[in-house]
C-alpha cells in the first residue's frame, strides 16, 4: 500500500487528510482499496449493478464516517467491514433469505483434496453458485471469520440457523466439486 | 455419509480465506466519478451557511426588531402610556353612576346589608329604586337622590351604583309602595388606597413621552457607547417586562457585536 500513498508519508497521514475531506487523499484511499472491496461485494452480491452500488455507497460511508475510525485494527479491515455491511443491506432489501430457521446440521463428508488446490477464480465461482442465504453465511463464517453468534446478531437469525446453513453450504460445495470432476 | 472432520473444513476455509484476501476485481472507472460527484454535492450543501453568515446576522437583527414590535403590539396593557391611564381615571370620575347586572345586584345588596349594616368606612352606595309608580321616567333620572348622596359623602369619595333596570321588569301593582333602599358595600383598604393614588395622579402634559421601543433603542445605544444604562426607566415595577427587555437587549448587543466583527466597522 505504501507505494501508492504518495504524496502522503504514512497511512496515518492519509487518514488525517481524509478526515479533512482532502479529495486527493480520498482518491488514493479509493484507488488502493477499490479492487479488493469490489471482490468482497461481488462475493456477496454476485456480478452486476448491486455489487457496484454497494461499493459506491460503501466508499461514501467510509469518507463520511472516517472521523469514527480510531486506529484500532487495520484501516483496510475497517473498510472491509463497511463493505460487508453494505452488501448485507442490499441483500436484505431484495428478499428475506434467512427465513429457514432450522437447527438441523447436515453431515458433510471430508472436503476433497481437490478443493485445496482450487484457484481464486474457481473458488469465487463456486461460492457465487451457492444460493444467496447459504452464500452469505459461508462468506461471513469461512471467509470473513465471524462466529455463529456474531452472524446471528448481524442477520437476526438464531445461532442454530447459522450453523445449519453453513453445513448445508459445505454440502453443496462438495457436490459441486464432484460435478466438476465428473 | 461420513461426518466431516471440522479441522479439515477449517483448514480448507483458511486456505480459501488467504487466497481471497488479496484477490482484487476490476472496478469500472465510472464509480469513482460518481463518488466524486456525490462528495462535491455533499460539500456544496454544507457551504451556504458559511457563505451567508453575514446575511444571517442581518436577519437576526431584523427578527429582533420585529419581535420587539410584535411584543409591543401584543401587550398593550403593559405598555399603556401613563397619560392615558390618567385620562381614563378622570373619565371615570366624571361618570360616577354605573349600572349593575340585574341578577347579581339584589343578592349582593341583601347579603351585605344584613351582615354589615353599620360600617362607615369607605363605602360604595348602591341605590335600588323599587317604586315610583307615579312616574317611572322621573325615577330613572334620579338626579336628586344621587346628588344628595354625593353631597353627603364628598369626603369619602364614593362610587354610586344605581340599578334602574329592575324598574322595567317589576309590575306596577307591586310598585305602589314607594321605598328607597340604601346599601353600603365595603371596599378593601388597599383598593381604596390605590384608588386614591390613581385619583391623585397628575400627568405632565407638557413632557413628551417616547414609545417603549424608542426608549429601548436609546438604552441600547447608551450600552453600545459604553455609557451607563438604566433599564428601570423603561418600565419600573414590572419584573417580567424587565427580564424580557434584558434578554432582548443582550441578544441585540451580541448580534451587534457579531455584525461589527463580520464587517469590521
XYZ file of C-alpha atoms in Angstrom:
447
model
C 0.000 0.000 0.000
C 2.873 2.380 0.822
C 3.963 2.768 -2.796
C 0.600 4.226 -3.744
C 0.262 6.577 -0.782
C 2.304 9.397 -2.302
C 2.388 12.289 -1.562
C 1.387 11.118 1.928
C 4.186 9.682 4.026
C 2.121 7.227 6.021
C -1.338 5.699 6.240
C -1.959 7.808 9.344
C -1.247 10.979 7.387
C -3.527 9.783 4.612
C -6.358 9.143 7.060
C -5.905 12.556 8.664
C -6.113 14.184 5.245
C -9.289 12.213 4.528
C -10.741 13.433 7.796
C -10.204 16.966 6.469
C -12.093 15.924 3.335
C -8.951 16.201 1.182
C -10.108 14.998 -2.240
C -6.664 13.746 -3.270
C -6.372 11.630 -0.122
C -9.869 10.244 -0.688
C -8.962 9.274 -4.217
C -5.847 7.452 -3.013
C -7.858 5.547 -0.413
C -10.282 4.562 -3.149
C -7.577 3.523 -5.622
C -5.772 1.395 -3.031
C -8.857 -0.429 -1.780
C -11.445 -0.424 -4.564
C -10.293 -3.655 -6.265
C -10.308 -5.722 -3.053
C -13.596 -4.249 -1.922
C -15.160 -4.931 -5.294
C -14.208 -8.588 -4.819
C -15.881 -8.570 -1.372
C -19.090 -7.042 -2.711
C -19.185 -9.459 -5.645
C -18.757 -12.439 -3.336
C -21.965 -11.456 -1.550
C -23.995 -9.949 -4.358
C -22.665 -11.598 -7.492
C -21.716 -9.903 -10.717
C -23.987 -6.977 -11.523
C -25.090 -3.477 -10.567
C -25.825 -4.419 -6.952
C -22.135 -5.007 -6.220
C -21.165 -1.720 -7.872
C -23.843 0.150 -5.923
C -22.683 -1.435 -2.668
C -19.097 -0.433 -3.455
C -20.038 3.157 -4.209
C -22.296 3.565 -1.187
C -19.696 1.822 0.949
C -16.985 4.327 -0.021
C -19.365 7.235 0.577
C -19.859 5.862 4.077
C -16.098 5.421 4.509
C -15.499 9.106 3.711
C -18.394 10.398 5.788
C -17.661 8.219 8.842
C -13.876 8.384 8.710
C -13.827 10.501 11.863
C -15.117 7.413 13.702
C -12.013 5.408 12.773
C -9.980 5.348 15.964
C -6.971 3.457 14.601
C -7.935 0.240 16.380
C -7.283 -2.535 13.875
C -6.268 -2.044 10.281
C -7.783 0.648 8.097
C -8.412 -1.897 5.358
C -10.245 -4.163 7.815
C -12.442 -1.221 8.831
C -13.280 -0.502 5.180
C -13.980 -4.191 4.595
C -16.497 -4.261 7.460
C -18.308 -1.323 5.934
C -18.440 -3.073 2.557
C -19.766 -6.290 4.116
C -22.473 -4.324 5.930
C -23.432 -2.514 2.729
C -23.667 -5.838 0.899
C -25.843 -7.320 3.661
C -28.119 -4.307 3.491
C -28.514 -4.836 -0.247
C -29.368 -8.498 0.319
C -31.921 -7.571 2.996
C -33.591 -5.117 0.633
C -34.040 -7.678 -2.109
C -35.559 -10.502 -0.057
C -35.638 -12.261 3.269
C -33.247 -15.071 2.682
C -32.806 -16.250 6.248
C -36.327 -17.428 6.972
C -35.316 -21.080 7.257
C -34.916 -21.298 10.999
C -33.613 -24.854 11.030
C -31.410 -26.159 13.793
C -30.589 -29.339 11.918
C -26.935 -29.715 10.950
C -26.107 -31.740 7.894
C -23.445 -34.420 7.852
C -20.800 -33.325 5.403
C -18.022 -35.528 4.137
C -14.350 -34.639 4.361
C -13.513 -31.943 1.900
C -11.900 -33.346 -1.175
C -8.206 -32.648 -1.573
C -9.023 -31.124 -4.903
C -10.772 -28.262 -3.083
C -7.445 -27.268 -1.530
C -5.905 -26.772 -4.939
C -8.573 -24.606 -6.491
C -7.573 -21.281 -7.904
C -9.071 -17.949 -6.758
C -11.390 -17.648 -9.755
C -12.716 -21.165 -9.215
C -13.298 -20.566 -5.513
C -15.042 -17.313 -6.317
C -17.291 -19.008 -8.872
C -18.092 -21.903 -6.527
C -19.154 -19.523 -3.791
C -21.257 -17.478 -6.218
C -23.107 -20.629 -7.276
C -24.377 -21.120 -3.732
C -27.961 -19.974 -3.056
C -27.875 -16.428 -1.583
C -28.709 -17.452 2.020
C -26.052 -20.158 2.211
C -23.587 -17.970 0.343
C -23.949 -15.129 2.830
C -23.373 -17.335 5.847
C -20.497 -19.187 4.206
C -18.853 -15.871 3.313
C -19.326 -14.469 6.810
C -18.097 -17.594 8.596
C -15.497 -19.105 6.288
C -14.063 -16.064 4.511
C -14.593 -13.127 6.904
C -14.090 -15.203 10.058
C -17.207 -14.196 12.041
C -18.539 -16.595 14.695
C -22.067 -18.076 14.543
C -23.142 -15.816 17.401
C -21.929 -12.735 15.513
C -23.612 -13.920 12.322
C -26.836 -14.487 14.261
C -26.702 -10.876 15.505
C -25.870 -9.481 12.087
C -28.591 -11.352 10.218
C -31.167 -11.503 13.021
C -31.234 -15.293 12.984
C -30.515 -17.937 15.597
C -27.081 -19.425 16.092
C -28.516 -22.829 15.130
C -29.807 -21.494 11.841
C -26.384 -20.096 11.057
C -24.758 -23.460 11.814
C -27.258 -25.459 9.787
C -26.966 -23.146 6.794
C -23.176 -23.348 6.929
C -23.229 -27.156 6.933
C -25.706 -27.094 4.052
C -23.414 -24.716 2.139
C -20.470 -27.067 2.661
C -22.568 -29.974 1.431
C -23.471 -28.057 -1.727
C -19.828 -27.118 -2.344
C -18.834 -30.771 -2.021
C -21.433 -31.889 -4.531
C -20.479 -29.041 -6.910
C -16.900 -30.251 -6.910
C -17.991 -33.795 -7.722
C -19.945 -32.420 -10.655
C -16.807 -30.604 -11.838
C -14.692 -33.738 -11.550
C -17.234 -35.907 -13.287
C -22.360 -40.310 4.593
C -19.328 -39.839 6.788
C -19.384 -36.970 9.210
C -16.848 -34.350 8.220
C -13.845 -33.509 10.287
C -14.202 -29.863 11.395
C -10.432 -29.403 11.273
C -10.364 -30.331 7.621
C -13.075 -27.902 6.698
C -11.469 -25.239 8.853
C -8.114 -25.709 7.180
C -9.767 -25.622 3.768
C -11.609 -22.413 4.609
C -8.394 -20.892 5.958
C -6.743 -21.769 2.646
C -9.569 -20.116 0.713
C -9.559 -17.040 3.019
C -5.857 -16.423 2.350
C -6.334 -16.725 -1.377
C -9.404 -14.473 -1.490
C -7.982 -11.921 0.927
C -5.596 -10.475 -1.615
C -7.907 -11.031 -4.560
C -8.912 -7.947 -6.497
C -11.639 -7.389 -9.032
C -11.652 -4.870 -11.841
C -13.559 -1.732 -10.949
C -15.362 0.387 -13.559
C -13.840 3.879 -13.785
C -17.280 5.487 -13.628
C -17.663 4.515 -9.980
C -15.030 6.977 -8.732
C -16.567 9.727 -10.888
C -19.917 9.095 -9.249
C -18.361 9.081 -5.789
C -16.551 12.347 -6.528
C -19.751 13.920 -7.801
C -21.607 12.892 -4.661
C -18.825 14.240 -2.459
C -18.993 17.581 -4.312
C -22.750 17.723 -3.834
C -22.353 16.987 -0.164
C -19.706 19.685 0.185
C -21.938 22.151 -1.670
C -24.756 21.564 0.751
C -22.561 22.463 3.695
C -21.325 25.743 2.174
C -24.394 28.060 2.183
C -24.495 28.682 5.926
C -20.851 29.765 5.947
C -21.240 31.940 2.875
C -24.434 33.582 4.039
C -23.339 34.090 7.619
C -23.432 37.841 7.114
C -26.966 37.685 5.854
C -27.857 35.579 8.893
C -26.677 38.356 11.233
C -28.812 40.909 9.443
C -31.722 38.524 9.534
C -31.218 38.134 13.281
C -31.275 41.919 13.768
C -34.442 42.233 11.727
C -36.021 39.375 13.636
C -35.264 41.006 16.967
C -36.659 44.324 15.765
C -39.856 42.736 14.506
C -40.058 40.680 17.682
C -39.924 43.819 19.800
C -42.568 45.455 17.676
C -44.813 42.431 17.854
C -44.334 42.152 21.561
C -45.235 45.796 21.990
C -48.403 45.353 19.966
C -49.426 42.107 21.644
C -49.014 43.526 25.176
C -50.866 46.829 25.060
C -51.761 46.656 28.774
C -48.134 46.595 29.814
C -47.253 49.490 27.591
C -50.169 51.858 28.102
C -48.946 55.365 28.367
C -49.326 56.880 31.851
C -51.082 59.898 30.454
C -53.746 57.583 29.016
C -54.246 55.983 32.417
C -54.721 59.377 33.992
C -57.156 60.340 31.282
C -59.099 57.148 31.870
C -59.316 57.792 35.602
C -60.575 61.284 35.013
C -63.299 59.990 32.748
C -64.383 57.524 35.397
C -64.656 60.280 37.976
C -66.878 62.274 35.709
C -69.314 59.372 35.363
C -69.908 58.039 38.852
C -73.065 56.073 38.131
C -72.650 52.513 36.959
C -75.331 50.003 36.208
C -75.126 46.619 37.833
C -76.319 43.389 36.296
C -79.904 42.503 37.158
C -79.160 39.097 38.565
C -76.336 39.965 40.918
C -77.436 43.202 42.428
C -80.241 42.080 44.785
C -78.169 39.249 46.234
C -75.142 41.420 46.896
C -77.298 44.112 48.338
C -79.138 41.828 50.717
C -76.063 39.970 51.863
C -74.007 42.998 52.629
C -76.750 44.943 54.242
C -77.596 42.066 56.558
C -74.032 41.361 57.662
C -72.500 44.807 57.967
C -75.223 47.361 58.033
C -73.447 49.984 60.128
C -69.998 50.108 58.634
C -68.864 53.623 57.996
C -65.548 53.104 56.296
C -65.075 53.797 52.629
C -68.343 52.779 51.066
C -69.985 52.168 47.802
C -73.569 53.167 47.961
C -75.994 51.169 45.942
C -79.338 52.723 45.454
C -82.099 50.433 44.309
C -85.272 52.036 43.193
C -88.217 49.755 43.560
C -91.133 52.117 43.490
C -92.057 55.348 41.750
C -95.231 54.038 40.341
C -96.414 57.519 39.625
C -93.586 58.388 37.311
C -91.002 55.867 36.256
C -89.392 58.375 33.980
C -88.772 60.691 36.842
C -87.210 57.903 38.871
C -84.885 56.820 36.082
C -83.151 60.137 36.070
C -82.982 60.345 39.867
C -80.619 63.264 39.893
C -81.781 64.401 43.278
C -81.124 61.186 45.149
C -77.648 60.673 43.698
C -76.605 64.234 44.086
C -77.818 64.206 47.667
C -75.682 61.204 48.415
C -72.750 62.778 46.640
C -73.048 65.893 48.687
C -73.236 63.935 51.883
C -70.220 61.813 51.086
C -67.799 64.105 49.365
C -65.083 63.330 51.818
C -65.259 59.598 51.369
C -65.435 59.869 47.583
C -67.949 57.072 46.972
C -68.814 55.214 43.827
C -72.543 55.121 43.452
C -74.144 52.189 41.727
C -77.713 52.517 40.691
C -79.853 49.679 39.418
C -82.526 51.206 37.280
C -83.212 48.263 35.037
C -85.118 46.412 37.694
C -87.802 49.048 37.413
C -88.808 47.964 33.969
C -89.390 44.385 34.992
C -91.488 44.904 38.044
C -95.252 45.050 37.796
C -96.987 48.356 38.520
C -99.062 46.764 41.282
C -96.019 45.853 43.258
C -94.603 49.297 42.855
C -97.400 51.008 44.691
C -95.372 51.405 47.802
C -92.501 53.754 47.451
C -89.298 52.873 49.187
C -85.651 53.522 48.741
C -83.011 51.101 49.942
C -79.578 52.419 50.631
C -76.802 49.853 50.709
C -73.261 50.114 51.849
C -70.504 47.897 50.453
C -67.001 47.694 51.910
C -64.024 48.219 49.713
C -60.664 46.725 50.698
C -58.441 49.379 52.251
C -55.649 48.569 49.810
C -58.012 49.042 46.888
C -59.162 52.259 48.369
C -55.579 53.441 48.730
C -54.848 52.505 45.141
C -57.875 54.391 44.047
C -56.712 57.392 45.984
C -53.312 57.159 44.335
C -54.863 56.892 40.911
C -57.124 59.806 41.560
C -54.282 61.904 42.865
C -52.055 61.209 39.848
C -51.476 64.274 37.761
C -49.743 63.741 34.403
C -47.305 66.178 32.968
C -48.959 67.264 29.773
C -46.023 69.315 28.542
C -43.476 66.461 28.717
C -43.483 64.343 25.563
C -43.096 60.587 26.257
C -41.332 58.347 23.780
C -42.589 54.903 22.887
C -41.119 51.886 24.676
C -39.282 50.786 21.536
C -37.637 54.194 21.226
C -36.631 54.068 24.884
C -35.187 50.556 24.450
C -33.177 51.675 21.439
C -31.948 54.697 23.382
C -30.749 52.497 26.237
C -29.120 50.088 23.792
C -27.263 52.930 22.126
C -26.015 54.015 25.540
C -24.877 50.454 26.259
C -23.001 50.240 22.936
C -21.385 53.625 23.541
C -20.221 52.428 26.937
C -22.471 54.783 28.855
C -24.346 53.626 31.967
C -27.726 52.094 31.257
C -30.762 52.318 33.493
C -33.277 49.710 32.451
C -35.536 50.727 35.309
C -36.567 53.786 33.382
C -38.200 51.619 30.744
C -40.804 50.093 32.978
C -40.447 50.249 36.713
C -42.099 47.723 38.944
C -42.700 45.085 36.277
C -40.036 42.353 36.722
C -41.414 40.188 33.902
C -41.102 43.052 31.469
C -37.662 43.943 32.763
C -36.434 40.375 32.309
C -37.778 40.276 28.777
C -36.078 43.551 27.977
C -32.800 42.336 29.453
C -32.919 39.181 27.324
C -33.759 41.048 24.159
C -31.128 43.665 24.895
C -28.427 41.071 25.480
C -29.299 39.310 22.234
C -29.272 42.651 20.419
C -25.864 43.602 21.784
C -24.365 40.192 20.941
C -25.765 40.345 17.422
C -24.488 43.878 17.021
C -21.023 42.736 18.080
C -21.127 39.832 15.605
C -22.112 42.207 12.843
C -19.363 44.625 13.787
C -16.800 41.826 13.784
C -18.089 40.465 10.487
C -17.977 43.805 8.691
C -15.107 45.153 10.769
C -16.578 48.571 11.434
